Backbone as JSON, one array per atom type, in Angstrom:
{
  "sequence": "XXXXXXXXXXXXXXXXXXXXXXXXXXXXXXXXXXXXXXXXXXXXXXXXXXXXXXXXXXXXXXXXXXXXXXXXXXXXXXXXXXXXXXXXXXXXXXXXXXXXXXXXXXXXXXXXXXXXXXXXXXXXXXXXXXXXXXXXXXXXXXXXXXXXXXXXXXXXXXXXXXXXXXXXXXXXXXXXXXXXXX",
  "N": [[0.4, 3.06, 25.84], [-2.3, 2.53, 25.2], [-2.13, 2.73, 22.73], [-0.65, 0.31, 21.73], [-2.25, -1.29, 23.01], [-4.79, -1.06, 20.87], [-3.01, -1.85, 18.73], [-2.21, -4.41, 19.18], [-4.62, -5.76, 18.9], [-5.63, -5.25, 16.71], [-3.52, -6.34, 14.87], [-4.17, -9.2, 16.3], [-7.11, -10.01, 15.21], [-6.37, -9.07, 11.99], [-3.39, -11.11, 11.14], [-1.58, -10.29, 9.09], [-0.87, -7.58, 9.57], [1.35, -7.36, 11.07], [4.62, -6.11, 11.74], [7.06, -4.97, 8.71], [5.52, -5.67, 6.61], [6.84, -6.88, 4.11], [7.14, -9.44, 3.54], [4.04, -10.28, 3.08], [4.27, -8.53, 0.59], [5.94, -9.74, -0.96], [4.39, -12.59, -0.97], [1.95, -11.73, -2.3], [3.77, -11.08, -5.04], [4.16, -13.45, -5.37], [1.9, -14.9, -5.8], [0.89, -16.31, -4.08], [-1.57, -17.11, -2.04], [-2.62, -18.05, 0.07], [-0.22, -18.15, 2.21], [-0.97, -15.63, 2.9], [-3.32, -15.4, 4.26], [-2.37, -17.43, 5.93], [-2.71, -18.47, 9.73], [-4.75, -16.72, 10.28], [-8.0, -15.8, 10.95], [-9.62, -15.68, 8.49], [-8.55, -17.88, 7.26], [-10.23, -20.12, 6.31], [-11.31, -19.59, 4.23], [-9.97, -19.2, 2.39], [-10.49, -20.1, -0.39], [-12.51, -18.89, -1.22], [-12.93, -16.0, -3.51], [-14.06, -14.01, -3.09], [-14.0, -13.32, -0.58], [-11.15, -13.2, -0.29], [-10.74, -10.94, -2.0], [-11.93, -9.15, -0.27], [-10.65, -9.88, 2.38], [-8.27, -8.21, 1.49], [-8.79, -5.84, 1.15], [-9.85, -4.87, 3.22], [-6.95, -4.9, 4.88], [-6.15, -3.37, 3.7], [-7.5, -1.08, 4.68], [-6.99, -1.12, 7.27], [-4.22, -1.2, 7.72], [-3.43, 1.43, 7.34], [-4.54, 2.27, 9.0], [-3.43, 1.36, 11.51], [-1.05, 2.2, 11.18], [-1.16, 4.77, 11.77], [-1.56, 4.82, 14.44], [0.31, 3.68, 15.18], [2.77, 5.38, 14.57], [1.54, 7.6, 16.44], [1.52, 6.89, 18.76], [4.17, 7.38, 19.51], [5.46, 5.17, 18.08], [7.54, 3.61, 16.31], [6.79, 3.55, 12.4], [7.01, 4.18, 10.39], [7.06, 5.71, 6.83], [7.47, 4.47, 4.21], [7.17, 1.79, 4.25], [4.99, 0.88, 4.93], [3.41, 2.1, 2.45], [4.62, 0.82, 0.58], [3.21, -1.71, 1.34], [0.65, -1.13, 1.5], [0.24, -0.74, -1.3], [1.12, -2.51, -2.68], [-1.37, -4.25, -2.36], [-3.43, -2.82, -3.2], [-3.18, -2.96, -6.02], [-3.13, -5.22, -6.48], [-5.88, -6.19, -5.79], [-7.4, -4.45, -7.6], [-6.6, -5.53, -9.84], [-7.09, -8.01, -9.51], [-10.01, -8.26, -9.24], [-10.04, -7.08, -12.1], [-9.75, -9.4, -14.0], [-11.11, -11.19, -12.74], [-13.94, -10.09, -13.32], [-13.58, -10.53, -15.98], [-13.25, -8.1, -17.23], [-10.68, -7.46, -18.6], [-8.17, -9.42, -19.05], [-5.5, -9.22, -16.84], [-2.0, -9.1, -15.64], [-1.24, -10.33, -12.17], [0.99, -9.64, -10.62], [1.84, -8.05, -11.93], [0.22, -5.49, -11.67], [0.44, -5.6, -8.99], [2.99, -4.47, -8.49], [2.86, -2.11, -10.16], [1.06, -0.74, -8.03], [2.69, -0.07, -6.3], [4.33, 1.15, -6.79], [2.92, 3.32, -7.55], [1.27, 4.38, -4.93], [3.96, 5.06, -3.31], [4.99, 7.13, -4.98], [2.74, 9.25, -4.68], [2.71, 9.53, -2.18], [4.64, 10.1, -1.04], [5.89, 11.98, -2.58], [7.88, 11.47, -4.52], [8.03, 10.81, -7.88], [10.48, 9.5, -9.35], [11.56, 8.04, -7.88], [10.34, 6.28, -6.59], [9.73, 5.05, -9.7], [11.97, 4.21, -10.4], [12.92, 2.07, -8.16], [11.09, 0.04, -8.27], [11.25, -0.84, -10.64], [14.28, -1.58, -10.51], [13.62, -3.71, -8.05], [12.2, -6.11, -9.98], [13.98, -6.39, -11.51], [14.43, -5.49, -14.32], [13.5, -3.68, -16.89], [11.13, -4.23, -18.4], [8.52, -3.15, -17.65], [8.82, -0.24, -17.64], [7.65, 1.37, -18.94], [4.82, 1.8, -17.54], [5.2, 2.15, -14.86], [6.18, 4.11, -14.85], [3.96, 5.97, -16.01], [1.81, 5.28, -14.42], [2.96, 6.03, -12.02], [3.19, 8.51, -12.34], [1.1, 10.09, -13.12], [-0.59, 9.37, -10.23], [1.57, 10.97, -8.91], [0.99, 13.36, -9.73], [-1.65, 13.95, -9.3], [-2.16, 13.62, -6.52], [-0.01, 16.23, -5.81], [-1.83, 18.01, -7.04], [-3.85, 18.48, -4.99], [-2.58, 18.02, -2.43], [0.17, 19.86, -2.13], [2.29, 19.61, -0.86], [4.67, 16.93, 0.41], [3.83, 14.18, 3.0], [6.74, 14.23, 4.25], [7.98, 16.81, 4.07], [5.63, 18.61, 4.77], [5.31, 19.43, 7.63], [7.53, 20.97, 7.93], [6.43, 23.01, 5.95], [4.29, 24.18, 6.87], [4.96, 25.05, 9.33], [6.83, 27.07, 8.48], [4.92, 28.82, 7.48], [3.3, 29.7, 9.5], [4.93, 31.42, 10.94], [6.07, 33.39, 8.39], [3.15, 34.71, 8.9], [3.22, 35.52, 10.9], [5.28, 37.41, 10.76]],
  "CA": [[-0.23, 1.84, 26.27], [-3.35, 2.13, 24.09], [-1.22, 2.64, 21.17], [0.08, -0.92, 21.71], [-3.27, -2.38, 22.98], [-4.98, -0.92, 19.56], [-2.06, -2.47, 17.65], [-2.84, -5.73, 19.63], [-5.87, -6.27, 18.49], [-5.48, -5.16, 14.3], [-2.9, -8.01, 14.26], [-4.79, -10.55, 16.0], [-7.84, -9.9, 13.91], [-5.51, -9.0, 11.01], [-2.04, -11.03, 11.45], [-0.42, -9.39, 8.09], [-0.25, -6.29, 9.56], [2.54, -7.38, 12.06], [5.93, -5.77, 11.07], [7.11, -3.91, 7.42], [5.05, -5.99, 5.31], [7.1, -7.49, 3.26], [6.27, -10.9, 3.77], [3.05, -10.27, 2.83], [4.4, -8.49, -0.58], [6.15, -11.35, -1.06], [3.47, -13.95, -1.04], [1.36, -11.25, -3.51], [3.96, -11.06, -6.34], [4.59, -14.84, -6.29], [0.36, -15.38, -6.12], [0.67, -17.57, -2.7], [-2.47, -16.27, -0.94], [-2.53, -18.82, 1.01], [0.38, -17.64, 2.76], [-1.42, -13.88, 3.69], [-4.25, -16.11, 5.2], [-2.48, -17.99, 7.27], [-3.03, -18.18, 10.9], [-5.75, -15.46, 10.5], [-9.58, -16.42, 11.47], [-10.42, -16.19, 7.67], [-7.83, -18.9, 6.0], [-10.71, -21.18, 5.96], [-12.09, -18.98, 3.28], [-8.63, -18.65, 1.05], [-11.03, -20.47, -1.78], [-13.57, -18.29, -1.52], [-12.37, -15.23, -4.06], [-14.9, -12.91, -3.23], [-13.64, -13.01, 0.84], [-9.98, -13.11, -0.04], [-10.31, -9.24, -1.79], [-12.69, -8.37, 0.95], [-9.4, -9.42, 3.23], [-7.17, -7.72, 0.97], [-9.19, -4.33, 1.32], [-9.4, -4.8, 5.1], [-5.53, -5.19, 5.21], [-5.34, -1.58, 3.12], [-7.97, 0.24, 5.98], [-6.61, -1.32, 8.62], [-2.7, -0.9, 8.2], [-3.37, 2.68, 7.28], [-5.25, 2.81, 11.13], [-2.9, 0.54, 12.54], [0.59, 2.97, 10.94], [-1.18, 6.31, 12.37], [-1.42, 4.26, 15.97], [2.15, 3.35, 15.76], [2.82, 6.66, 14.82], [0.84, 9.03, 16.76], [1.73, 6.67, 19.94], [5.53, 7.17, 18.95], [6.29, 3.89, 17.49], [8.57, 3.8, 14.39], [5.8, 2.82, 12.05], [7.74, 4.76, 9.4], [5.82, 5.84, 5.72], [7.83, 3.65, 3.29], [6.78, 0.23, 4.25], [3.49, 1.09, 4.75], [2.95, 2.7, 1.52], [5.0, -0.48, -0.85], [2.29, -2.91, 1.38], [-0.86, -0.72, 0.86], [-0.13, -0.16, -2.51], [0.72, -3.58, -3.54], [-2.01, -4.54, -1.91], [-4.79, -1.97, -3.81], [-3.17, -2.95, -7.1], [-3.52, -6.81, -6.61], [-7.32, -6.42, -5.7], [-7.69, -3.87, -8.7], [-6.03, -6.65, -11.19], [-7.87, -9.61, -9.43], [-11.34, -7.8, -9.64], [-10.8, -7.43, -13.72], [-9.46, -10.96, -14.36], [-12.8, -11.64, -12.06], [-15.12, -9.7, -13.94], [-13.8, -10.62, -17.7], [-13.03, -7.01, -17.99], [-9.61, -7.56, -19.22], [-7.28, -10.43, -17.99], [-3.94, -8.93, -16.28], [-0.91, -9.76, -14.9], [-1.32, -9.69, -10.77], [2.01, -9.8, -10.21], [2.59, -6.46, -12.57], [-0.53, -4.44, -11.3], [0.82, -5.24, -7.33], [4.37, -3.74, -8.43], [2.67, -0.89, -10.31], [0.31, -0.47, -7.0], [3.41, 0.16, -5.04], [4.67, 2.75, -7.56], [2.05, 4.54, -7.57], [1.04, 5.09, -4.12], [4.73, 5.39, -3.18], [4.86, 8.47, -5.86], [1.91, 9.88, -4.31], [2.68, 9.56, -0.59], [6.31, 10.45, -0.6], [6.25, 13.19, -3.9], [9.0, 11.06, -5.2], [7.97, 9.7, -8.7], [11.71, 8.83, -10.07], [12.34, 7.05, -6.94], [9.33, 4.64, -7.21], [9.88, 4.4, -10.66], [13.51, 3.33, -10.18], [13.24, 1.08, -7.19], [9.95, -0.99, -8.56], [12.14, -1.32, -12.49], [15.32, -2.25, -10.07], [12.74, -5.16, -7.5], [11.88, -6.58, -11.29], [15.43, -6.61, -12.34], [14.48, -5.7, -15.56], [12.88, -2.59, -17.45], [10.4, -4.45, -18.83], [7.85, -2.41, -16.85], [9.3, 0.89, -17.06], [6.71, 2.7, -19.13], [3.91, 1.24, -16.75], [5.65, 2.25, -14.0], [6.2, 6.0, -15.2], [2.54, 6.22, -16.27], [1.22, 5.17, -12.86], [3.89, 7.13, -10.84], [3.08, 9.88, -13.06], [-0.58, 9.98, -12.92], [0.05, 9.37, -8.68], [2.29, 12.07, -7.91], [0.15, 15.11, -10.28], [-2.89, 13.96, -8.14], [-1.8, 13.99, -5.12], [0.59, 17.27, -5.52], [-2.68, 18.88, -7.09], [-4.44, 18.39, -3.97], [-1.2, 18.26, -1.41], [1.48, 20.69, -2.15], [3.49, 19.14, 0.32], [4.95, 15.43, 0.82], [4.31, 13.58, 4.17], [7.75, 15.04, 5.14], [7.68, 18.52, 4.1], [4.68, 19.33, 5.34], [5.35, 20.19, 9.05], [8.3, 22.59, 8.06], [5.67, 24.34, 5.16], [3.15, 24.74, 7.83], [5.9, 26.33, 10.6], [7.3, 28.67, 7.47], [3.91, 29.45, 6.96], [3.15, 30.46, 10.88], [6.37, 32.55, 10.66], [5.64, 34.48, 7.54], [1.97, 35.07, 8.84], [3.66, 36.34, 12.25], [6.11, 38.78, 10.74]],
  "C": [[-1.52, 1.59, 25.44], [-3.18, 2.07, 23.18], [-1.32, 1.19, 21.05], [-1.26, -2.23, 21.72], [-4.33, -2.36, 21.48], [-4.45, -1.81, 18.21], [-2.41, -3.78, 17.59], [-3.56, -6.08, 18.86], [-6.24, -6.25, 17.56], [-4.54, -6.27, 14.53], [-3.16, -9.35, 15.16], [-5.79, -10.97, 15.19], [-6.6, -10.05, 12.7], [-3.85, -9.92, 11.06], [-0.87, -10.7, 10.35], [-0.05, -8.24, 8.64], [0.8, -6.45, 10.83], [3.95, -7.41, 11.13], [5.9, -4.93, 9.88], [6.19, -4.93, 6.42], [5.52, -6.69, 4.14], [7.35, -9.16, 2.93], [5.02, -11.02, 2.27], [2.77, -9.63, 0.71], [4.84, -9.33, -1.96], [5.65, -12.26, -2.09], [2.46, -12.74, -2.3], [2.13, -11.51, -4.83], [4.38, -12.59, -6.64], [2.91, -15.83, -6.38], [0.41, -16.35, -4.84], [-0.21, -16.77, -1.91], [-2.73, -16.95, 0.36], [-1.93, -18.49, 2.56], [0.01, -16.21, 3.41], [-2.44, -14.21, 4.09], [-4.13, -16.87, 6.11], [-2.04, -17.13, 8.96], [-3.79, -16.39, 11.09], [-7.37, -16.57, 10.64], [-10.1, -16.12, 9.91], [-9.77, -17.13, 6.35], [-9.0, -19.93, 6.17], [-11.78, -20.66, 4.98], [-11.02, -18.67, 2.37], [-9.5, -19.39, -0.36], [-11.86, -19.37, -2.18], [-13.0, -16.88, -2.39], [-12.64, -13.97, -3.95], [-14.39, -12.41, -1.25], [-11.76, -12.88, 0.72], [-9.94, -11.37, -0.81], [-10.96, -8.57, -0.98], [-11.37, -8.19, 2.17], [-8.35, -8.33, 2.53], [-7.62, -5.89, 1.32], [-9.2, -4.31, 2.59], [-8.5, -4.23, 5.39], [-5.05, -3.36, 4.75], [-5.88, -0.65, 4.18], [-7.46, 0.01, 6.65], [-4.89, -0.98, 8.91], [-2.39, 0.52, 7.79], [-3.84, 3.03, 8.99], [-3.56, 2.49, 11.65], [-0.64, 1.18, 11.77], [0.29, 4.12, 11.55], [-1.03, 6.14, 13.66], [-0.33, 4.32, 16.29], [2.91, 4.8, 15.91], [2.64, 7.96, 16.07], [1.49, 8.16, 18.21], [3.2, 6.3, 20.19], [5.9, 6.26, 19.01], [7.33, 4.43, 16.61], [7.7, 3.09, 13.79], [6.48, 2.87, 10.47], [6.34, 4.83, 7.7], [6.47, 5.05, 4.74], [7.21, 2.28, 2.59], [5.69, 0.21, 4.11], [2.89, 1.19, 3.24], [3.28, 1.39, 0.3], [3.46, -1.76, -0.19], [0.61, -2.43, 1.03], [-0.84, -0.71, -0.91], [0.21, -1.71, -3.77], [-0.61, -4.54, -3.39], [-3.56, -4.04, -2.7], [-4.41, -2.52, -5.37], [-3.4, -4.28, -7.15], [-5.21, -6.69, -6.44], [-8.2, -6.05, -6.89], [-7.39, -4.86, -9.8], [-6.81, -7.88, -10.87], [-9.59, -9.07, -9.53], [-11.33, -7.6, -10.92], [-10.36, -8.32, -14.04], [-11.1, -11.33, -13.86], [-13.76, -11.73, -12.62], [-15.0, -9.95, -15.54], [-13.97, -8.94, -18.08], [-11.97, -7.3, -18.95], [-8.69, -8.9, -18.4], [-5.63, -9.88, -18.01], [-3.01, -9.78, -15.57], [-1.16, -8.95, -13.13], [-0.52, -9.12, -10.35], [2.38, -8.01, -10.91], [1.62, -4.83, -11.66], [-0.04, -4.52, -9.36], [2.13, -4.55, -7.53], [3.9, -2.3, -8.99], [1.82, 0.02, -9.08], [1.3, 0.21, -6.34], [4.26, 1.48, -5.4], [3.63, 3.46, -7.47], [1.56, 5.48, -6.35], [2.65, 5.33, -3.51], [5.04, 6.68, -3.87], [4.11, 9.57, -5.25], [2.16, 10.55, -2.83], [4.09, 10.62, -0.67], [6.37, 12.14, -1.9], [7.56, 12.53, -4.67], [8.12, 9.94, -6.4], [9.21, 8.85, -8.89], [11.95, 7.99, -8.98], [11.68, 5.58, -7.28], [9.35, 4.43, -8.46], [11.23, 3.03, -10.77], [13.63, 1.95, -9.35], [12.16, 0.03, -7.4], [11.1, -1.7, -10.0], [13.38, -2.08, -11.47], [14.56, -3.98, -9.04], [12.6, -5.63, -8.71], [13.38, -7.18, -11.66], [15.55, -6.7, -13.68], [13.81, -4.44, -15.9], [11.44, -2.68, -18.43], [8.37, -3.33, -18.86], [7.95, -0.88, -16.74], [8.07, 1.67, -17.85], [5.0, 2.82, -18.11], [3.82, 2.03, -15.92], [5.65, 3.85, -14.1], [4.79, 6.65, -15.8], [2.21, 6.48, -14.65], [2.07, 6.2, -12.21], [3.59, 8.76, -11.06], [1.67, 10.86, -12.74], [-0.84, 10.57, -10.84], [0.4, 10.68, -8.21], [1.89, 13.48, -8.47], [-1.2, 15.19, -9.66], [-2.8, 14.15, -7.53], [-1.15, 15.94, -4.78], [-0.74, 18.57, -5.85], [-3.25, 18.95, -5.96], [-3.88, 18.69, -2.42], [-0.04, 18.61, -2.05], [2.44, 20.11, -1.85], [3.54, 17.57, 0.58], [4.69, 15.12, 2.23], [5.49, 14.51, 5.17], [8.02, 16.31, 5.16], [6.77, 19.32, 4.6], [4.51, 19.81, 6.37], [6.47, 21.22, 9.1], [6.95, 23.67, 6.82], [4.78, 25.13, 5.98], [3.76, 25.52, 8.95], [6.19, 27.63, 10.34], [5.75, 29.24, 7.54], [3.21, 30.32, 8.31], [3.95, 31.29, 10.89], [6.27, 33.43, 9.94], [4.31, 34.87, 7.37], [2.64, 35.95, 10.56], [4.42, 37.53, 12.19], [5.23, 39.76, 10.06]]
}
C-alpha cells in the first residue's frame, strides 16, 4: 500500500514514469519533447531548454526510485525497461547539453540509442545483447562501432566494480554464504 501510494505520487508529479517507458523513448528518438511534457505541471516550460534537461534528469532519479518501489513492494517493475528509458534518457541530455554548449554538435537521436546501450550493458552484464538489439531498433549497422564502444566501455566499468549482474547476484551471494559455512 505505500509502494503504490509512493508510485502515486512520482507519476503525478512525473507522468512519464507511468508504465515501460517506451512512449517516452519514442518521443526522444523522433525529438518530440513536447510529447514527454505533456500533461505534466512543467509543459508550460517545453521552450525553456534549460528546464526541459532539468526534467529529463528528474525522470532518470526518479524512475530509478520509482522501479526500486515497484520492486521492493513486489510489483513487476522488471530491469529491462527501466534501464532502455534511463539510459535513453542520460544520453539525450548528454547530446543536448553539447549541441547547447557549442562543444560539438551531435546527433540526439544517436547519443539516446547509444545511452540505452550502454547502460543496458552495464546493468544487465550483457554487452552483445545491447549491442545487437540497439543495431537491430536502427535497422541498420550504421551505428555498430558506436554501439560496441559504449557497450564496451559500460560493461568493463561496471563488472570492475560489480562482479555480478542484477540477476546473478543473489545466487553469488547464497554460494558465497554456503562456501563460508562449510
Amino acid at each position: 500500500m505505500i509502494g503504490g501510494i509512493l508510485l502515486g505520487a512520482l507519476v503525478f508529479i512525473l507522468p512519464p514514469l507511468y508504465g515501460e517507458g517506451y512512449a517516452h523513448i519514442n518521443a526522444l528518438l523522433a525529438g518530440d519533447f513536447n510529447r514527454i511534457l505533456e500533461n505534466s505541471y512543467f509543459y508550460d516550460y517545453r521552450d525553456n531548454v534549460w528546464m526541459v534537461i532539468a526534467f529529463m534528469t528528474a525522470l532518470v532519479f526518479f524512475k530509478t526510485i520509482a522501479t526500486s518501489v515497484t520492486l521492493s513492494a513486489g510489483g513487476v517493475g522488471g530491469i529491462f525497461a527501466p534501464a532502455l528509458f534511463i539510459g535513453s534518457s542520460m544520453g539525450f541530455v548528454f547530446a543536448r547539453l553539447c549541441n547547447m554548449l557549442d562543444l560539438h554538435q551531435v546527433s540526439e537521436s544517436n547519443f539516446t540509442l547509444a545511452g540505452m546501450a550502454g547502460l543496458m550493458a552495464g546493468v544487465m552484464h550483457a554487452p552483445l545483447t545491447a549491442i545487437f538489439l540497439i543495431a537491430e531498433i536502427t535497422s541498420g549497422y550504421g551505428l555498430f562501432i558506436p554501439l560496441m564502444m559504449t557497450a564496451s566501455v559500460a560493461y568493463l566499468t561496471v563488472k570492475y566494480f560489480f562482479p555480478h549482474s542484477v540477476f546473478t547476484s543473489k545466487l553469488a551471494h547464497a554460494n558465497e554464504k554456503t562456501l563460508f559455512l562449510q
